[in-house]
CSV table of C-alpha atoms (C1' of nucleotides) in Angstrom, one decimal:
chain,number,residue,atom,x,y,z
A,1,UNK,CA,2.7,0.0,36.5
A,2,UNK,CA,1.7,-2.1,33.6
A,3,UNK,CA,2.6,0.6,30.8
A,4,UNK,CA,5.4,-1.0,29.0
A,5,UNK,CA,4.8,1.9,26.5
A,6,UNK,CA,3.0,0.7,23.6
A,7,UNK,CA,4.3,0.4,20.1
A,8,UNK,CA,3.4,3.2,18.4
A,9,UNK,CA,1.4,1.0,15.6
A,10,UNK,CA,-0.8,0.3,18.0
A,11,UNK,CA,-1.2,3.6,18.9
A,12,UNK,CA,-2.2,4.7,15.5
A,13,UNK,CA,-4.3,2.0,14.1
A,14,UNK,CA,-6.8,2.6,17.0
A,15,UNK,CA,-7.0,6.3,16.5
A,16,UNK,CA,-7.3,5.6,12.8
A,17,UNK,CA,-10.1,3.3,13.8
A,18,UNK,CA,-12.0,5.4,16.2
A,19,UNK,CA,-11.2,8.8,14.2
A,20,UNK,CA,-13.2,6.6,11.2
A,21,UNK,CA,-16.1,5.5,12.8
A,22,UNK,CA,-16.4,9.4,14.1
A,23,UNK,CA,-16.1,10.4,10.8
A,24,UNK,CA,-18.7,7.9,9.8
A,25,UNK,CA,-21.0,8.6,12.5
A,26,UNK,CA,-21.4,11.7,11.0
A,27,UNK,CA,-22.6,10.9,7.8
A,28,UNK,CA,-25.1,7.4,8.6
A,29,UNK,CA,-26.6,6.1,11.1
A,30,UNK,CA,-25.0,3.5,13.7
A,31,UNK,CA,-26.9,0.5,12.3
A,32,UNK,CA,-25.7,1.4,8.7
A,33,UNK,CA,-21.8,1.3,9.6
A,34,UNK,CA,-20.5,-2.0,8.6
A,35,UNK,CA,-17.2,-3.0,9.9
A,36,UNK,CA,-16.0,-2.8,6.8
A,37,UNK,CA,-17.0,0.5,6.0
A,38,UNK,CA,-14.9,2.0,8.8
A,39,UNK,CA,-12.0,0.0,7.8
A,40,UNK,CA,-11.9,1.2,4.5
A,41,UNK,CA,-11.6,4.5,5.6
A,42,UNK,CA,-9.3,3.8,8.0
A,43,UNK,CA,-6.8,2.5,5.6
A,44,UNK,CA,-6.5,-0.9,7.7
A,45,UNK,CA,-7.5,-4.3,6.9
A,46,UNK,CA,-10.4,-5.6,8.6
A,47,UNK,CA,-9.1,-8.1,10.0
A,48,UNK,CA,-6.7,-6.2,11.7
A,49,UNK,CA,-9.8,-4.5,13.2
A,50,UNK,CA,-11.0,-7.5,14.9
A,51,UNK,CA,-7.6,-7.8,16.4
A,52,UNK,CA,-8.0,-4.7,18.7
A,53,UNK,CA,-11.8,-4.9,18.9
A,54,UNK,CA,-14.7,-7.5,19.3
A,55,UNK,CA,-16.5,-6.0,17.8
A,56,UNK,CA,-18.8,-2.8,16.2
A,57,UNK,CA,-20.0,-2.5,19.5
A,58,UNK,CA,-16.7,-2.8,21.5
A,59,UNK,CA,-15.4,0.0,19.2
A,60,UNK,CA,-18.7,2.2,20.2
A,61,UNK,CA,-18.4,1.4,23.7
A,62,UNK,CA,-14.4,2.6,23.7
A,63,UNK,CA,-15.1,5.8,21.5
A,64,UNK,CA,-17.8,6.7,23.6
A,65,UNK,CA,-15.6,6.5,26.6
A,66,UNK,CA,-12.6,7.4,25.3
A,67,UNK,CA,-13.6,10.1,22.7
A,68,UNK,CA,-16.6,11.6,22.5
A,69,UNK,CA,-17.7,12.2,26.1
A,70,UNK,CA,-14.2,13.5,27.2
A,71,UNK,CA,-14.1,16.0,24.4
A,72,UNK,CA,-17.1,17.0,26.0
A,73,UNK,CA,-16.0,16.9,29.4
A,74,UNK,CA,-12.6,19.1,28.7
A,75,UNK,CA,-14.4,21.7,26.5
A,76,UNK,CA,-17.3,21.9,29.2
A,77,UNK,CA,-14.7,22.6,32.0
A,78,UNK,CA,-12.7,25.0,30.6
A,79,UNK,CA,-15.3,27.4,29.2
A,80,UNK,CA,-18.5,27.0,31.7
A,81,UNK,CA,-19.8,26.8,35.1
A,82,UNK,CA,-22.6,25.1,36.7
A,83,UNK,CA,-25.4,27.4,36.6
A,84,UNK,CA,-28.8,27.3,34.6
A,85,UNK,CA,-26.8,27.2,31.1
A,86,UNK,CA,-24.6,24.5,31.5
A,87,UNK,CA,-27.3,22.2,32.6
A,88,UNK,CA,-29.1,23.0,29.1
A,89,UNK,CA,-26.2,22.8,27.6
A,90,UNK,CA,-25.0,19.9,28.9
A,91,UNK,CA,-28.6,18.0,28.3
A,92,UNK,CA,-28.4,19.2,24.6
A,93,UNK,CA,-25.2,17.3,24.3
A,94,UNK,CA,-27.0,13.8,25.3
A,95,UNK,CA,-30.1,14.2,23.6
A,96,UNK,CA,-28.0,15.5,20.8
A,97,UNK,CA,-26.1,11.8,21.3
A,98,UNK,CA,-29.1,9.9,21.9
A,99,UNK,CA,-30.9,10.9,18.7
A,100,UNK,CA,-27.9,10.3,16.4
A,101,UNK,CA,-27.8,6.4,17.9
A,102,UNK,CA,-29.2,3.7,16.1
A,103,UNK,CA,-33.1,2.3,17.8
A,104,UNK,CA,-31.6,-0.9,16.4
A,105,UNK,CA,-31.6,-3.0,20.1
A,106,UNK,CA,-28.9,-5.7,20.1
A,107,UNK,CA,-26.6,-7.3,22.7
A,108,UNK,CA,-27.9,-5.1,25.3
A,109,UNK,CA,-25.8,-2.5,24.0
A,110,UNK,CA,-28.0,0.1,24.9
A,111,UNK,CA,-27.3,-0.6,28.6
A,112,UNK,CA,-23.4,-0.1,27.8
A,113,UNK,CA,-24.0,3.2,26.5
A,114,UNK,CA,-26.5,4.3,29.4
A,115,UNK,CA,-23.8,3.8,32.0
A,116,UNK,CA,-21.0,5.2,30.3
A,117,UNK,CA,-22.7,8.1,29.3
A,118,UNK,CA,-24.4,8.3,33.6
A,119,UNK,CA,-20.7,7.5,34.2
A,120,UNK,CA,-19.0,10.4,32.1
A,121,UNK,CA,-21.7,12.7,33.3
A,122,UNK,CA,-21.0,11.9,37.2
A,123,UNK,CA,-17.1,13.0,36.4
A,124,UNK,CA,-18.0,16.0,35.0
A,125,UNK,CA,-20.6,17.0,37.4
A,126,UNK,CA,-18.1,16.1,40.6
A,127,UNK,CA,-15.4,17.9,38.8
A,128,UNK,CA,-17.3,21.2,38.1
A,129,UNK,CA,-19.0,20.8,41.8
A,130,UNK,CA,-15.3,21.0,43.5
A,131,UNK,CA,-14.2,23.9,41.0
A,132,UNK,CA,-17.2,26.0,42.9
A,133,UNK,CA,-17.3,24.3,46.2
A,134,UNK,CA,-14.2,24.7,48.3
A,135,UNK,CA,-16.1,24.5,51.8
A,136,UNK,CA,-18.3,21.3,51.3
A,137,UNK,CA,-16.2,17.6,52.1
A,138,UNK,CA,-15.7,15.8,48.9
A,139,UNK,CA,-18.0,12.8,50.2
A,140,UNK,CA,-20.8,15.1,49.8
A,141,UNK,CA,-19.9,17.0,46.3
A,142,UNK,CA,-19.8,13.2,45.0
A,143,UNK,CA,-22.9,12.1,46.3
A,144,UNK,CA,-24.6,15.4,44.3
A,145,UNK,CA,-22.6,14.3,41.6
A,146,UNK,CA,-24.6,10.8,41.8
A,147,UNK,CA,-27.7,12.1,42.0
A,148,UNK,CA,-26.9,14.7,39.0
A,149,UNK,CA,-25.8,12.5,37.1
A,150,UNK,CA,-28.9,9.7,37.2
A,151,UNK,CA,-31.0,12.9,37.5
A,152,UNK,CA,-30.3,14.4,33.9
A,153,UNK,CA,-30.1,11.0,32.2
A,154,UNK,CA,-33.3,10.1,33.4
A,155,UNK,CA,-34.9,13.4,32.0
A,156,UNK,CA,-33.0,12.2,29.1
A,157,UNK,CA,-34.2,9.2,28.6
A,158,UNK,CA,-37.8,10.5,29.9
A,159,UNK,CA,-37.2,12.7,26.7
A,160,UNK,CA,-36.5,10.3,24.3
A,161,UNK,CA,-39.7,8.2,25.0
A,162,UNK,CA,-42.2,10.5,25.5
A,163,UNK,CA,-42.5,13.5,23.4
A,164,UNK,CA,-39.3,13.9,21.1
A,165,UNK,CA,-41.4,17.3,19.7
A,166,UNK,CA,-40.8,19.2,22.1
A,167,UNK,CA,-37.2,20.8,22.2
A,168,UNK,CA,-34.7,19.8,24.6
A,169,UNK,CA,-34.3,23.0,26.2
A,170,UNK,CA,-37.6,23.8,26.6
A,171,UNK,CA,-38.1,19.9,28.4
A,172,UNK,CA,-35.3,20.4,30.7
A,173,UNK,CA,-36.0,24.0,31.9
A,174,UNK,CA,-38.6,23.5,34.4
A,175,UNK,CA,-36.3,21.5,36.4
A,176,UNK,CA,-33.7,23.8,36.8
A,177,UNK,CA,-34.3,25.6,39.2
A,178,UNK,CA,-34.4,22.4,41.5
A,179,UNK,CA,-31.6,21.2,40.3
A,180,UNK,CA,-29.6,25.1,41.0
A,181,UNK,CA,-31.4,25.4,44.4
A,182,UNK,CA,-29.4,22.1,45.7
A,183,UNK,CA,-26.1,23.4,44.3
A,184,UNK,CA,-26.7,26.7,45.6
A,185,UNK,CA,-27.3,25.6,48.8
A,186,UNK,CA,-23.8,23.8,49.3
A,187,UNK,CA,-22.2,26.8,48.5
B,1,UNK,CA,2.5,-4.5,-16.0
B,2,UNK,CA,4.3,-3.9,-12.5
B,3,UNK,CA,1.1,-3.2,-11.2
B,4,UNK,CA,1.3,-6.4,-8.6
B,5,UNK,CA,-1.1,-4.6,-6.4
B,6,UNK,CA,1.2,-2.5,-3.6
B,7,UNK,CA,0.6,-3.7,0.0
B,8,UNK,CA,-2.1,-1.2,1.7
B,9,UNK,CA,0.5,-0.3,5.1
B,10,UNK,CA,2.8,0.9,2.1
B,11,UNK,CA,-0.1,3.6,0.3
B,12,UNK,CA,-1.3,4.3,4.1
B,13,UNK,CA,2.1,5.5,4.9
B,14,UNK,CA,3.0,7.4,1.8
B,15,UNK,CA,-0.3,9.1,2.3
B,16,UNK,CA,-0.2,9.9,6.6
B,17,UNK,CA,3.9,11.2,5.7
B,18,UNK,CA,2.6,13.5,2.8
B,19,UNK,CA,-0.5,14.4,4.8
B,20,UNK,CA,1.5,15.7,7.8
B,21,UNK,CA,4.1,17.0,5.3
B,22,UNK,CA,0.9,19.4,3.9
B,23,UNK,CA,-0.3,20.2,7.0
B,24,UNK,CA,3.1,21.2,8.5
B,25,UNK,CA,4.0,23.2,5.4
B,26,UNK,CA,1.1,25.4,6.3
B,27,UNK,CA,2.9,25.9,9.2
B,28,UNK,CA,6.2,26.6,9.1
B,29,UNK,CA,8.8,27.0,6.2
B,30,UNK,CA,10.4,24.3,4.5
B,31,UNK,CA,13.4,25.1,6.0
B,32,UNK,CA,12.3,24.4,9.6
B,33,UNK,CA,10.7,21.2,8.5
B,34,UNK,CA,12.6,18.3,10.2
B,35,UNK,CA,12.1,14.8,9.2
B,36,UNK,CA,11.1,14.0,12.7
B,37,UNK,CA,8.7,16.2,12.9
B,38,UNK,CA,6.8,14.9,10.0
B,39,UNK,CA,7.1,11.1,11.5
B,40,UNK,CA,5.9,12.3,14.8
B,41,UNK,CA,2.5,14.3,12.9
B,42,UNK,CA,2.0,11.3,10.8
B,43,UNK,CA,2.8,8.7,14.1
B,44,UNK,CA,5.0,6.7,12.0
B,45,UNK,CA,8.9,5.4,13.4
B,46,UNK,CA,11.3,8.0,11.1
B,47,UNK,CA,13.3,4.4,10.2
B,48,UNK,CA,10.2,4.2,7.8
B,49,UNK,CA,10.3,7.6,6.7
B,50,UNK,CA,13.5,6.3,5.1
B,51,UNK,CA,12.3,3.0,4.0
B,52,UNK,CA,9.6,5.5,1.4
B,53,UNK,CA,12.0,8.6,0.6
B,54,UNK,CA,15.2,8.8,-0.1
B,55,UNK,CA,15.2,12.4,2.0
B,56,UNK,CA,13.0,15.6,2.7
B,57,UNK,CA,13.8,16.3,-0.8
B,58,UNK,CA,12.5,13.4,-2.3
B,59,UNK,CA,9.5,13.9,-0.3
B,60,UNK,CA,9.0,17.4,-1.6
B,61,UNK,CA,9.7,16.3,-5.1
B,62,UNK,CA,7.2,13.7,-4.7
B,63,UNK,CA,4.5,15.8,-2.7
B,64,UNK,CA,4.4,18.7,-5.5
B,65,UNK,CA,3.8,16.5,-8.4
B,66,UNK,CA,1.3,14.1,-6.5
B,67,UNK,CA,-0.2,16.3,-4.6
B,68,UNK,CA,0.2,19.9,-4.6
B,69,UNK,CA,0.0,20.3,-8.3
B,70,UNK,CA,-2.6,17.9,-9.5
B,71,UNK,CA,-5.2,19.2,-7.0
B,72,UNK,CA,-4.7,22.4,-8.3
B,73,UNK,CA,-5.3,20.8,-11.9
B,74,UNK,CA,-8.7,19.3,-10.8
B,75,UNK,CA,-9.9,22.3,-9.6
B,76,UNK,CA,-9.1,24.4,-12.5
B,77,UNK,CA,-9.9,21.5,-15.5
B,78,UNK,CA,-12.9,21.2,-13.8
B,79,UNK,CA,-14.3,25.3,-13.2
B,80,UNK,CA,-12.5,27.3,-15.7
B,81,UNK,CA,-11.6,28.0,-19.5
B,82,UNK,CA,-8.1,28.9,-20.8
B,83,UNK,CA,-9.4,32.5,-20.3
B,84,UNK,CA,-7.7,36.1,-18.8
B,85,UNK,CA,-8.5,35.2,-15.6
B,86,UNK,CA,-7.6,31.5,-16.1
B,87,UNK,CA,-4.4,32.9,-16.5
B,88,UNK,CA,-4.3,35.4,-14.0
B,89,UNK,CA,-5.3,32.4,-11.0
B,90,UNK,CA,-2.6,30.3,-12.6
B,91,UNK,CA,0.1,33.0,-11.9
B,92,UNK,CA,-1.2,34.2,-8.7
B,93,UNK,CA,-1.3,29.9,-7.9
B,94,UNK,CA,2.3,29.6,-9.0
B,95,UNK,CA,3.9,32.7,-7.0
B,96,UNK,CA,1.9,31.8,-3.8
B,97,UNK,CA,3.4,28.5,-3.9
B,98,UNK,CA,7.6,30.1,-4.8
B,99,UNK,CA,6.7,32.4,-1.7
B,100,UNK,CA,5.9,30.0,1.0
B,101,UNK,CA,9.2,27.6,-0.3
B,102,UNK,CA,12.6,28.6,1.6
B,103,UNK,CA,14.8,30.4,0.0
B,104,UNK,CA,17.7,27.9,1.0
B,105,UNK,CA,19.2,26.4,-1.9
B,106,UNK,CA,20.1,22.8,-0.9
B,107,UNK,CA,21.6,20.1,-3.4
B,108,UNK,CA,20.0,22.1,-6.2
B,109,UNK,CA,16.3,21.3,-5.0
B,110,UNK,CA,15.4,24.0,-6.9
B,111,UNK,CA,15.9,23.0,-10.1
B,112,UNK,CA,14.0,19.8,-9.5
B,113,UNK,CA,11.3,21.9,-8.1
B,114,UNK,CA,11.5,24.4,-11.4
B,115,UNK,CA,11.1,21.3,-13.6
B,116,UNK,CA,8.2,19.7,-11.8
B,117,UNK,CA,6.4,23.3,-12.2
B,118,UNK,CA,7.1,23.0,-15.5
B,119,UNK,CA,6.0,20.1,-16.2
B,120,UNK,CA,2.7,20.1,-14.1
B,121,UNK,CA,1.7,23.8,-16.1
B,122,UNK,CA,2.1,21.6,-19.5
B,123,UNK,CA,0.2,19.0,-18.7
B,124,UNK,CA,-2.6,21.4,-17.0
B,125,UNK,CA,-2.1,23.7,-20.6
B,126,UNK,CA,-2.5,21.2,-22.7
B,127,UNK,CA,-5.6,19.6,-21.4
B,128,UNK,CA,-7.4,22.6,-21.2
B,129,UNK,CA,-6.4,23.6,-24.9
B,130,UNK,CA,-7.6,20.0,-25.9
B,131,UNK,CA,-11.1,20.8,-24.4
B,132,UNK,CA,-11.6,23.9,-26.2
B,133,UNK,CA,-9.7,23.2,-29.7
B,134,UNK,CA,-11.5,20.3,-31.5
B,135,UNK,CA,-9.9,21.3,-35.3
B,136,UNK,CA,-6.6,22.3,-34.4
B,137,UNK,CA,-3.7,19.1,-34.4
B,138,UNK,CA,-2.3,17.4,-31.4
B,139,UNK,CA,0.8,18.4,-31.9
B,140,UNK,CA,0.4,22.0,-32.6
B,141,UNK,CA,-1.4,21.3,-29.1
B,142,UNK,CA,1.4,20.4,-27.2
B,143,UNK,CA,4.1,22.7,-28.4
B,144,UNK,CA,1.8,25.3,-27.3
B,145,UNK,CA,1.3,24.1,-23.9
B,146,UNK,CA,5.2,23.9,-23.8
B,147,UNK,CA,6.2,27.2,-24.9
B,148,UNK,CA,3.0,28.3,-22.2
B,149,UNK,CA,4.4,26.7,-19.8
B,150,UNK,CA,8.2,27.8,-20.1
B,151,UNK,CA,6.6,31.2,-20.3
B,152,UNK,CA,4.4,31.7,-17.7
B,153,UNK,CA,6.7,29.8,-15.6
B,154,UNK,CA,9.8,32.2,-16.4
B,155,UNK,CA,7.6,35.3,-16.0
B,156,UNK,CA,7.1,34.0,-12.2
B,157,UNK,CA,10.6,33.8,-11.9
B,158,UNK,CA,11.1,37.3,-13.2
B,159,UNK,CA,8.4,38.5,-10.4
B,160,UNK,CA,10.5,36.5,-7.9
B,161,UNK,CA,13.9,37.8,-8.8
B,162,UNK,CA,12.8,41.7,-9.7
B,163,UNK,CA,10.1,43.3,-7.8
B,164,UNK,CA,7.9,41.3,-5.5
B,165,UNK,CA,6.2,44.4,-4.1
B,166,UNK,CA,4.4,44.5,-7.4
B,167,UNK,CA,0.9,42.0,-6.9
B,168,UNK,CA,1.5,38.9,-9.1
B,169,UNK,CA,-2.0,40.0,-10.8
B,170,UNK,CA,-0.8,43.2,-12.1
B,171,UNK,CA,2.2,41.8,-13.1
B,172,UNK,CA,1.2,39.3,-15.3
B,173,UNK,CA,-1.8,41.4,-17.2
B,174,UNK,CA,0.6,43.1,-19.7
B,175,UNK,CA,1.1,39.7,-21.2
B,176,UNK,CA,-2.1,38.4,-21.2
B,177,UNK,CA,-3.1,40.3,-24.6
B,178,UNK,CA,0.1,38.5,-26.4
B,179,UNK,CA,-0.6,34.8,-24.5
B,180,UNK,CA,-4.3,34.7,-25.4
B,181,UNK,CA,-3.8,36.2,-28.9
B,182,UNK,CA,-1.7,32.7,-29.8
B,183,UNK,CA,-4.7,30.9,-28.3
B,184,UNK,CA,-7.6,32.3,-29.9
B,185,UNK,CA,-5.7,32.3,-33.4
B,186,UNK,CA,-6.2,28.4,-33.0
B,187,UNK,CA,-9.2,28.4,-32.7
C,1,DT,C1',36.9,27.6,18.6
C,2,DT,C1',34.9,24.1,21.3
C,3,DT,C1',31.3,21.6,23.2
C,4,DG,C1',26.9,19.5,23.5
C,5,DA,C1',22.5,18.8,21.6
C,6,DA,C1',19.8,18.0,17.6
C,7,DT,C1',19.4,16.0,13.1
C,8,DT,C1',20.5,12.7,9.6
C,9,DG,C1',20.8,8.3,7.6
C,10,DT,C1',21.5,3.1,8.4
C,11,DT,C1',21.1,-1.7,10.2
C,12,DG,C1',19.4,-6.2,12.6
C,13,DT,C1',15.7,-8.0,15.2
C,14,DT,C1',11.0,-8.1,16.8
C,15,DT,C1',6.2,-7.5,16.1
C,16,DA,C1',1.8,-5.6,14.3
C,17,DT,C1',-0.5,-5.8,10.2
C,18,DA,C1',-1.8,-7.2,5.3
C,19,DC,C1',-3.5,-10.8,2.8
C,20,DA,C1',-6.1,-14.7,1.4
C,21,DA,C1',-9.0,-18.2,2.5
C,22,DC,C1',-12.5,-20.1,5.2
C,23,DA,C1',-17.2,-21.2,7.5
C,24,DC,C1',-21.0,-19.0,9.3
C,25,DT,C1',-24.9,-15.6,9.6
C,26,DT,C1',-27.8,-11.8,7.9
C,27,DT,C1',-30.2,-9.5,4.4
C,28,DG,C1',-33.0,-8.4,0.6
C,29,DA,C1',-35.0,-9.5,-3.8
C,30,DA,C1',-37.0,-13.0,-7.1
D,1,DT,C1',-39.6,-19.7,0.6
D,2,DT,C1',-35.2,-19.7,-1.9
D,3,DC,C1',-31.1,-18.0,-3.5
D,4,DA,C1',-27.3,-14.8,-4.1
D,5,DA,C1',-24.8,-11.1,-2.2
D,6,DA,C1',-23.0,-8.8,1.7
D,7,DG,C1',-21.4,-9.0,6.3
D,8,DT,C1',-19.1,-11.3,10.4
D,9,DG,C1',-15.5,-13.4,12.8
D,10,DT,C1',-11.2,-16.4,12.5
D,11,DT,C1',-6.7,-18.4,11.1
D,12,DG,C1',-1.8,-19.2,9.0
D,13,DT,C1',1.7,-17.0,6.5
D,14,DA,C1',4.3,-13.1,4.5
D,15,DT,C1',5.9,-8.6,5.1
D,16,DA,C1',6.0,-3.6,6.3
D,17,DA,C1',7.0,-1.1,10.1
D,18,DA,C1',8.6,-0.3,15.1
D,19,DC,C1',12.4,-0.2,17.9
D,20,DA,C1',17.0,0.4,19.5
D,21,DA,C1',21.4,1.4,18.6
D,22,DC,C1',24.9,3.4,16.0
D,23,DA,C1',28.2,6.8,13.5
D,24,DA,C1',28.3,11.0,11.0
D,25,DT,C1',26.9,15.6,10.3
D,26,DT,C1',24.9,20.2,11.4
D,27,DC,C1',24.1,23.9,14.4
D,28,DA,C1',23.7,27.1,18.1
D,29,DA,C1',25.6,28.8,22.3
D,30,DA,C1',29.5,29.2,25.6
DNA sequence: TTTGAATTGTTGTTTATACAACACTTTGAA
DNA sequence: TTCAAAGTGTTGTATAAACAACAATTCAAA
């Protein structure tokens, strides 16, 4: 047990920090937010920003993480299972996420985000796999997880640098009935 | 000049207690409204509630003419004309806002709350008669706004006291011949 | 009416944050 | 290219805010 509860400043200045640069993210691109920009609108002073952050990209790395893909992840388990329309769904989401990131390539940052996002994805898959699956041994349900989740970033990414024209849901759907035929099959 | 520039935690505060202040007013009644309950929305320690407000009073009085109030006087300097319906939003504005304040009468909040109205309706008056009355004196002006404001603030207090079943709208019409006659005759 | 729980308001101490100033880097226009 | 403006990241000092503890009051339920 390390939580020596927190104080409650702390607490608040990073959700004012993180609910910023959402805010933010909205409105410009990644490479255009300037830490200074997400201060202001947080109400902090910057330097106060560098005290619970590296930097831009520590912040990015932490909402992704901590916000964006786990708002995702509780809204996607409460309302869906994993059938044809989830997947689509779910790949919408990342290209979605993909697109609204900056090209700009710096610190290897893009590498961060590729894992968290393969990470994130792997959670959600294993969870939704055990909400459907009582027979098959966990081992296996994480293993399909895995796969998933490397599976559906790497259509993802195979997206993103080949033909952006044509629409998500239309790139991903040839694969699905693959990808249902494996889940099926554990059932 | 006091104005010694005030220390940014002290107008991030002020603004995340009135913030949650708003947002749990929509919520509940003023009544039910606990001070701790407006630390724990804005994530501040209620010590510092106190170090900003002398009590929830004091936060009221300060929320209605900071907030509450001058919002409405963008809005209506900015889209409307000292016209019938001008009137008619003003009234309908003022008895929305005595509806969703508690009835309990507290170290005579009320009267602080009746002056602030007051005082908010003469300054929104005598703005909007300054826009549209370039001949007519200043002073003539603001003894206009006055007696507008005493007015139509006393007529909401007879649609209080008397008979609320009758809509605020079709209350207030049968003076709106006798308020706007006064107007147009200084034009 | 009595009791216990919740709320109010206050105080001393500790700590996170503001501020100002700094050197360094990046960027964009002359 | 050169120069000014904007952005980054850091530090020492001052201060607002957190925390914990307290007595006093309010309030609902036994």
């Amino acid at each position: 047990m390390t939580s020596s509860k927190t104080d409650l400043r702390v607490i608040r200045t990073r959700k004012l920090i993180m609910d910023s640069f959402i805010t933010l993210s909205s409105k410009k691109e990644f490479k255009d937010i300037t830490v200074k920009d997400i201060t202001t609108e947080a109400m902090i002073n910057r330097a106060t920003f560098y005290y619970h952050f590296e930097d831009i990209y520590d912040l990015l790395e932490k909402v992704l993480s901590e916000v964006l893909l786990i708002n995702l992840n509780d809204d996607f388990l409460q309302h869906n299972e994993l059938n044809e329309g989830a997947f689509i769904i779910l790949f919408k989401a990342i290209t979605n996420f993909q697109k609204s990131l900056s090209n700009r390539c710096h610190r290897g940052y893009e590498e961060t985000i590729a894992r968290i996002i393969r990470e994130q994805l792997e959670i959600i898959f294993y969870k939704m796999l055990l909400k459907q699956n009582v027979t098959t041994e966990n081992e296996a349900l994480k293993m399909t997880a895995v796969i998933l989740s490397w599976g559906i970033y790497g259509a993802s990414i195979e997206w993103r640098t080949s033909n952006q024209e044509i629409q998500p849901e239309e790139f991903i759907k040839p694969a699905i009935p693959y990808l249902m035929a494996g889940i099926d099959g554990q059932k």
